[in-house]
Amino acid sequence: MDFLVANFAEILFYCFAALTVAGAVGVLVLRSPVHAALSLLLTFVMVGALFLLRHAELLAAVQVLVYGGGIMVLFLFVIMLVNVKGLASSEVFLSELAPLAVVGGVLLGILVAFALVFGVFASGQGDGTALRSAGGEVLGNTEAVGMVLYTTYLVPFEVVSVVLLVAMIGAIVFGRRSAAFERRGGEEGP
Amino acid sequence: MIEATHYVVLSIILLCLGIIGVMVRRNFITVLMSLELMFNAVNLNLIAFSFRLSDLAGQVLAIFVITVAAAEAAIGLGLIIALVRLKNTVSLDEADLMRG
Amino acid sequence: MKLYDLIWLVPLFPLAGAVFNGLVSNRRGLSKAVTHSAALLGAGLAWLYGWAAMIQWFLTEDRTAPYVVRAFEWISGGAVTIAGGRTAEVAIAASFQVDPLSAVMVGFVTFVGFLIHLYSVGYMHGESDRAYARYFSFLNLFMFAMLTLVLGSNLPVLFVGWEGVGLCSYLLIGFYFEKDWCAAAGMKAFIVNRIGDFGFLLAIFFAFFYFGTLEFDGLFRAMANDHHGDLAGAATIIGLLLFVGAIGKSAQLPLYVWLPDAMAGPTPVSALIHAATMVTAGVYMVARCNYFYQMSPAAMLTVAVIGGVTAVFSATIGLVQNDIKKVLAYSTVSQLGYMFLAAGVGAYIAAIFHVVTHAFFKACLFLGSGSVIHACGGEQDMRKMGGLRKHMPTTYWTFLAATIAIAGIPPLAGFVSKDAILAKVFEAGYTNLNDHSGIYYLLWVLGLGGAALTAFYMFRLVYMTFFGEFRGGVESEHHLHESPWTMTLPLQVLAVLSIVGGLLIGFPGQLFHLEGWSFIDRFLGPVVLQAHGDGHHGHAVGLGLEWILVGLSVAVAVGGILMARRFYRLDPAWTWPQHLAARFPLAYRMLLNKYWVDELYDATVVRGTVRLADLLWELDARVVDGAVNGTRHATVGSSWLSGIFDLQVVDGLVNLLGNGVRVTGRESRRLQVGFAQGYVMVMVFGAALLLGIFFVATL
């Protein structure tokens, strides 16, 4: 019991990390898109929990709201809209490429791990209070992030809003093109 | 003690799973999900180092990453709809109109 | 308000027209009225604003120094080390300058350009709406590039305009791109020009290396302050390389071959780009950079010799051509040769003077030929024309006026400027310029001979086209008609300028003891660097001798005209030319086939390139593929050996290897067929490879 209390943070981290990885593996191996999406949801929520452990409360909330709420609904909505089951089904994996891909991915991962983990910086501890204060005054994490976001990073913030606008227009254009295509009677384009 | 190293390793695992997913899955929707995994890996790193370096810039950057991820998801899913209407499939290996 | 502070508006007006016609009118297929209104507005505003700004500048500013207008910082590259261990800041501005030379160029480019826009309205009316918009968009874009070229205050801005006019030339030569030979002519012009542009680029680099600046004013002052001739070597290199660029752009030997082919474009384009403006860019550039040549006798001599030889060489080809536009094209090459001849003896003002008068009469000739071709339903062969005098009186008198001008009959424009050039060349020989007296005398004789040839082939053209009986058949004769007013108005304006323009801007006062009456001499004086120890030498040649020279040049011109009259007017059957051709078959065929220069290039350069490409292909097929095949053979052979050696043990391994090769081959083929995930995989392996290299390098 003492062990549990003493190492509570570590235990929480390992639990969350294991669930995160499990969710990611689920995305990779589950055949049904709906199941994969639910597995992805698990990963999202667990990553949010990991954010909490690093005193990023606002980000944790944003993670759950935007990923778990917005993007996930978008995925499920599209899955529903295109009715995946009704489409001509093919294999789940690219069987010919899969071994090569796994080798490549793992190789890259190992190399990146070498680069990062055996680098010089990764040890040591940070200070959680700095993430809750702005201008020397201790506030909440949300307020602190807000202060930085709307002062130092105001211009990138506005630029990102333009990115969202562009994405919106892009999505509309795709929809309209498809509509025009269907009016032509569904034949393949020139 | 949980250090940045732990987060880095987790983030690498997540990134690799994402990359492998992008490479091996046929289903366009799942490929997009794998992309989201990679975004999450990046965010984990940012948050971990934000804490390690006591710098809020990492969190702000993570917010931007999430925003871009949302934009990417919207466009990607729009592409899926277009692909389904055009070829009646969500298989990425049949989206080969760019073949030379 | 100082209009010339906004001088960059002059090129921007036609650019706006080009953008409108290219992006809106062409896409939407707007009506012709909208299209040509926009184009005329662009060219017309450039004309009005350019003239207004130049006149205001002329009246208010000090004309001895250029007035530089900086638009914006363009290239800033930090400090670099240049010749002599000095450091210089790479700071190139998009800046424009108003000075006498650019004022003259802007003056006539905008004016002639506008007239030719107007003419095009009538000439191109038969095109489809979208082709019409495309045409005017290119034409306006050309005006933009040409005005940038003449207004730029440093070599890079000039180069931008230089490439821009080359691009527009390519686009407009290949305007009828559905015909293979038109597209090929466009490509030929572009590629030949690239050879010259390479020299130009090298010249820019050298100029920066030696001087640390690319502003004309800075270069001018650097050269003017060089009292000991330290920079003569640099001046020779830069001058010769710049001249390589000029050779390409202005169609001199040996890169003139693109210009006759460029006649594949619409006729107004030939008039604007390939006669009046773009091809004179080389002359403009040599005049602009005259300080390099003033300091380098070798460069000067090269310019003069190439100019003089080109003048006669292309005139001889023009003697026997039967295509009306080809004759004019060779005539243009020849006249450009005269301009370079003038530049080569240090008479830059005479060269620019000839550029201007040549723009008047050659534009008039081309537009007149366009009018003729228009009337004959696209026929360009003079043997099928004749007697057009009766059917198209306006075209006839304007064409005749321009022909007399180019032939060199006083007091028309061509006479005044060409005689100024010949007088300067003679003077160069007389005063023993740079100790090359003999060569300059020889060039003077060549120039005189070229003048006789010019008079002959131009009047041959007039007699074949406008006199005698129509030879194109009864059917075509009914269609003969005078062109609409949009076409004849520019003709008339240009014809009047061909008649009076010469005396108006360059009255040869020295012949009448009236020094300083030549407007252009006084106006352009500050632009030319005076060579050291070389004071005013206006009276090097005595007055009597000068009058004799005038008499000589008039005499050869009249001689040429009379000969053409005897050959092609008084003898309707043209027996004399045929007789001559039969008597000297080799010479005739040589001229008719343009000295086989195209064939020579084809045999050497073109075939050489093709052969090199073939060779490389063979190399690829034999050596590379052979190596690959060899590897496969080796694999097969070794597996066969292994099979013999130990069928039981190695068999599986060999199959694995074989399968591996096959799978790898198949998969690597898949990687290149638009398969997105394959690209991802390549990226991943590439990143892994890079990281691996990184580790190996840091260990």
PDB file of N, CA, C and O in Angstrom, chain C residues 395-419:
ATOM      1  N   THR C 395      -1.981  51.950 -98.775  1.00  0.00           N
ATOM      2  CA  THR C 395      -0.880  51.051 -98.460  1.00  0.00           C
ATOM      3  C   THR C 395       0.287  51.310 -99.391  1.00  0.00           C
ATOM      4  O   THR C 395       1.441  51.340 -98.977  1.00  0.00           O
ATOM      5  N   TYR C 396      -0.014  51.540-100.678  1.00  0.00           N
ATOM      6  CA  TYR C 396       1.049  51.733-101.656  1.00  0.00           C
ATOM      7  C   TYR C 396       1.896  52.958-101.307  1.00  0.00           C
ATOM      8  O   TYR C 396       3.120  52.865-101.219  1.00  0.00           O
ATOM      9  N   TRP C 397       1.258  54.106-101.089  1.00  0.00           N
ATOM     10  CA  TRP C 397       2.103  55.310-100.901  1.00  0.00           C
ATOM     11  C   TRP C 397       2.844  55.268 -99.578  1.00  0.00           C
ATOM     12  O   TRP C 397       3.989  55.712 -99.483  1.00  0.00           O
ATOM     13  N   THR C 398       2.228  54.685 -98.543  1.00  0.00           N
ATOM     14  CA  THR C 398       2.963  54.603 -97.277  1.00  0.00           C
ATOM     15  C   THR C 398       4.141  53.657 -97.419  1.00  0.00           C
ATOM     16  O   THR C 398       5.247  53.938 -96.958  1.00  0.00           O
ATOM     17  N   PHE C 399       3.906  52.540 -98.095  1.00  0.00           N
ATOM     18  CA  PHE C 399       4.978  51.557 -98.264  1.00  0.00           C
ATOM     19  C   PHE C 399       6.114  52.164 -99.080  1.00  0.00           C
ATOM     20  O   PHE C 399       7.292  51.995 -98.772  1.00  0.00           O
ATOM     21  N   LEU C 400       5.731  52.905-100.125  1.00  0.00           N
ATOM     22  CA  LEU C 400       6.747  53.507-100.981  1.00  0.00           C
ATOM     23  C   LEU C 400       7.563  54.527-100.178  1.00  0.00           C
ATOM     24  O   LEU C 400       8.801  54.568-100.286  1.00  0.00           O
ATOM     25  N   ALA C 401       6.884  55.322 -99.360  1.00  0.00           N
ATOM     26  CA  ALA C 401       7.603  56.323 -98.567  1.00  0.00           C
ATOM     27  C   ALA C 401       8.623  55.634 -97.663  1.00  0.00           C
ATOM     28  O   ALA C 401       9.792  56.039 -97.580  1.00  0.00           O
ATOM     29  N   ALA C 402       8.196  54.568 -96.989  1.00  0.00           N
ATOM     30  CA  ALA C 402       9.104  53.865 -96.084  1.00  0.00           C
ATOM     31  C   ALA C 402      10.241  53.218 -96.862  1.00  0.00           C
ATOM     32  O   ALA C 402      11.387  53.174 -96.407  1.00  0.00           O
ATOM     33  N   THR C 403       9.947  52.724 -98.065  1.00  0.00           N
ATOM     34  CA  THR C 403      10.987  52.088 -98.871  1.00  0.00           C
ATOM     35  C   THR C 403      12.044  53.103 -99.288  1.00  0.00           C
ATOM     36  O   THR C 403      13.251  52.843 -99.223  1.00  0.00           O
ATOM     37  N   ILE C 404      11.580  54.281 -99.732  1.00  0.00           N
ATOM     38  CA  ILE C 404      12.545  55.321-100.104  1.00  0.00           C
ATOM     39  C   ILE C 404      13.381  55.696 -98.884  1.00  0.00           C
ATOM     40  O   ILE C 404      14.591  55.906 -98.971  1.00  0.00           O
ATOM     41  N   ALA C 405      12.716  55.712 -97.720  1.00  0.00           N
ATOM     42  CA  ALA C 405      13.440  56.059 -96.499  1.00  0.00           C
ATOM     43  C   ALA C 405      14.534  55.037 -96.224  1.00  0.00           C
ATOM     44  O   ALA C 405      15.690  55.392 -95.982  1.00  0.00           O
ATOM     45  N   ILE C 406      14.197  53.760 -96.290  1.00  0.00           N
ATOM     46  CA  ILE C 406      15.201  52.749 -95.944  1.00  0.00           C
ATOM     47  C   ILE C 406      16.286  52.691 -97.011  1.00  0.00           C
ATOM     48  O   ILE C 406      17.452  52.401 -96.737  1.00  0.00           O
ATOM     49  N   ALA C 407      15.922  53.000 -98.260  1.00  0.00           N
ATOM     50  CA  ALA C 407      16.915  52.953 -99.329  1.00  0.00           C
ATOM     51  C   ALA C 407      17.948  54.052 -99.163  1.00  0.00           C
ATOM     52  O   ALA C 407      19.055  53.940 -99.685  1.00  0.00           O
ATOM     53  N   GLY C 408      17.601  55.103 -98.472  1.00  0.00           N
ATOM     54  CA  GLY C 408      18.604  56.132 -98.193  1.00  0.00           C
ATOM     55  C   GLY C 408      18.589  57.271 -99.185  1.00  0.00           C
ATOM     56  O   GLY C 408      19.638  57.720 -99.642  1.00  0.00           O
ATOM     57  N   ILE C 409      17.408  57.744 -99.551  1.00  0.00           N
ATOM     58  CA  ILE C 409      17.294  58.907-100.436  1.00  0.00           C
ATOM     59  C   ILE C 409      17.025  60.130 -99.563  1.00  0.00           C
ATOM     60  O   ILE C 409      16.096  60.114 -98.756  1.00  0.00           O
ATOM     61  N   PRO C 410      17.820  61.183 -99.697  1.00  0.00           N
ATOM     62  CA  PRO C 410      17.572  62.366 -98.884  1.00  0.00           C
ATOM     63  C   PRO C 410      16.275  63.037 -99.321  1.00  0.00           C
ATOM     64  O   PRO C 410      15.918  62.937-100.493  1.00  0.00           O
ATOM     65  N   PRO C 411      15.598  63.697 -98.422  1.00  0.00           N
ATOM     66  CA  PRO C 411      15.963  63.913 -97.017  1.00  0.00           C
ATOM     67  C   PRO C 411      15.182  63.005 -96.080  1.00  0.00           C
ATOM     68  O   PRO C 411      14.866  63.424 -94.971  1.00  0.00           O
ATOM     69  N   LEU C 412      14.834  61.794 -96.504  1.00  0.00           N
ATOM     70  CA  LEU C 412      13.981  60.969 -95.654  1.00  0.00           C
ATOM     71  C   LEU C 412      14.759  60.408 -94.460  1.00  0.00           C
ATOM     72  O   LEU C 412      15.991  60.467 -94.422  1.00  0.00           O
ATOM     73  N   ALA C 413      14.010  59.844 -93.509  1.00  0.00           N
ATOM     74  CA  ALA C 413      14.593  59.498 -92.207  1.00  0.00           C
ATOM     75  C   ALA C 413      15.764  58.531 -92.336  1.00  0.00           C
ATOM     76  O   ALA C 413      16.816  58.720 -91.728  1.00  0.00           O
ATOM     77  N   GLY C 414      15.569  57.494 -93.164  1.00  0.00           N
ATOM     78  CA  GLY C 414      16.614  56.481 -93.273  1.00  0.00           C
ATOM     79  C   GLY C 414      17.917  57.057 -93.785  1.00  0.00           C
ATOM     80  O   GLY C 414      18.998  56.678 -93.340  1.00  0.00           O
ATOM     81  N   PHE C 415      17.815  57.986 -94.711  1.00  0.00           N
ATOM     82  CA  PHE C 415      19.032  58.600 -95.241  1.00  0.00           C
ATOM     83  C   PHE C 415      19.798  59.307 -94.127  1.00  0.00           C
ATOM     84  O   PHE C 415      21.014  59.130 -93.970  1.00  0.00           O
ATOM     85  N   VAL C 416      19.093  60.110 -93.349  1.00  0.00           N
ATOM     86  CA  VAL C 416      19.766  60.944 -92.350  1.00  0.00           C
ATOM     87  C   VAL C 416      20.522  60.076 -91.363  1.00  0.00           C
ATOM     88  O   VAL C 416      21.706  60.296 -91.080  1.00  0.00           O
ATOM     89  N   SER C 417      19.837  59.032 -90.854  1.00  0.00           N
ATOM     90  CA  SER C 417      20.494  58.240 -89.817  1.00  0.00           C
ATOM     91  C   SER C 417      21.574  57.333 -90.412  1.00  0.00           C
ATOM     92  O   SER C 417      22.653  57.180 -89.848  1.00  0.00           O
ATOM     93  N   LYS C 418      21.289  56.734 -91.565  1.00  0.00           N
ATOM     94  CA  LYS C 418      22.289  55.830 -92.138  1.00  0.00           C
ATOM     95  C   LYS C 418      23.521  56.607 -92.573  1.00  0.00           C
ATOM     96  O   LYS C 418      24.656  56.150 -92.410  1.00  0.00           O
ATOM     97  N   ASP C 419      23.292  57.800 -93.114  1.00  0.00           N
ATOM     98  CA  ASP C 419      24.440  58.599 -93.514  1.00  0.00           C
ATOM     99  C   ASP C 419      25.261  59.022 -92.301  1.00  0.00           C
ATOM    100  O   ASP C 419      26.494  59.058 -92.352  1.00  0.00           O
TER     101      ASP C 419
END
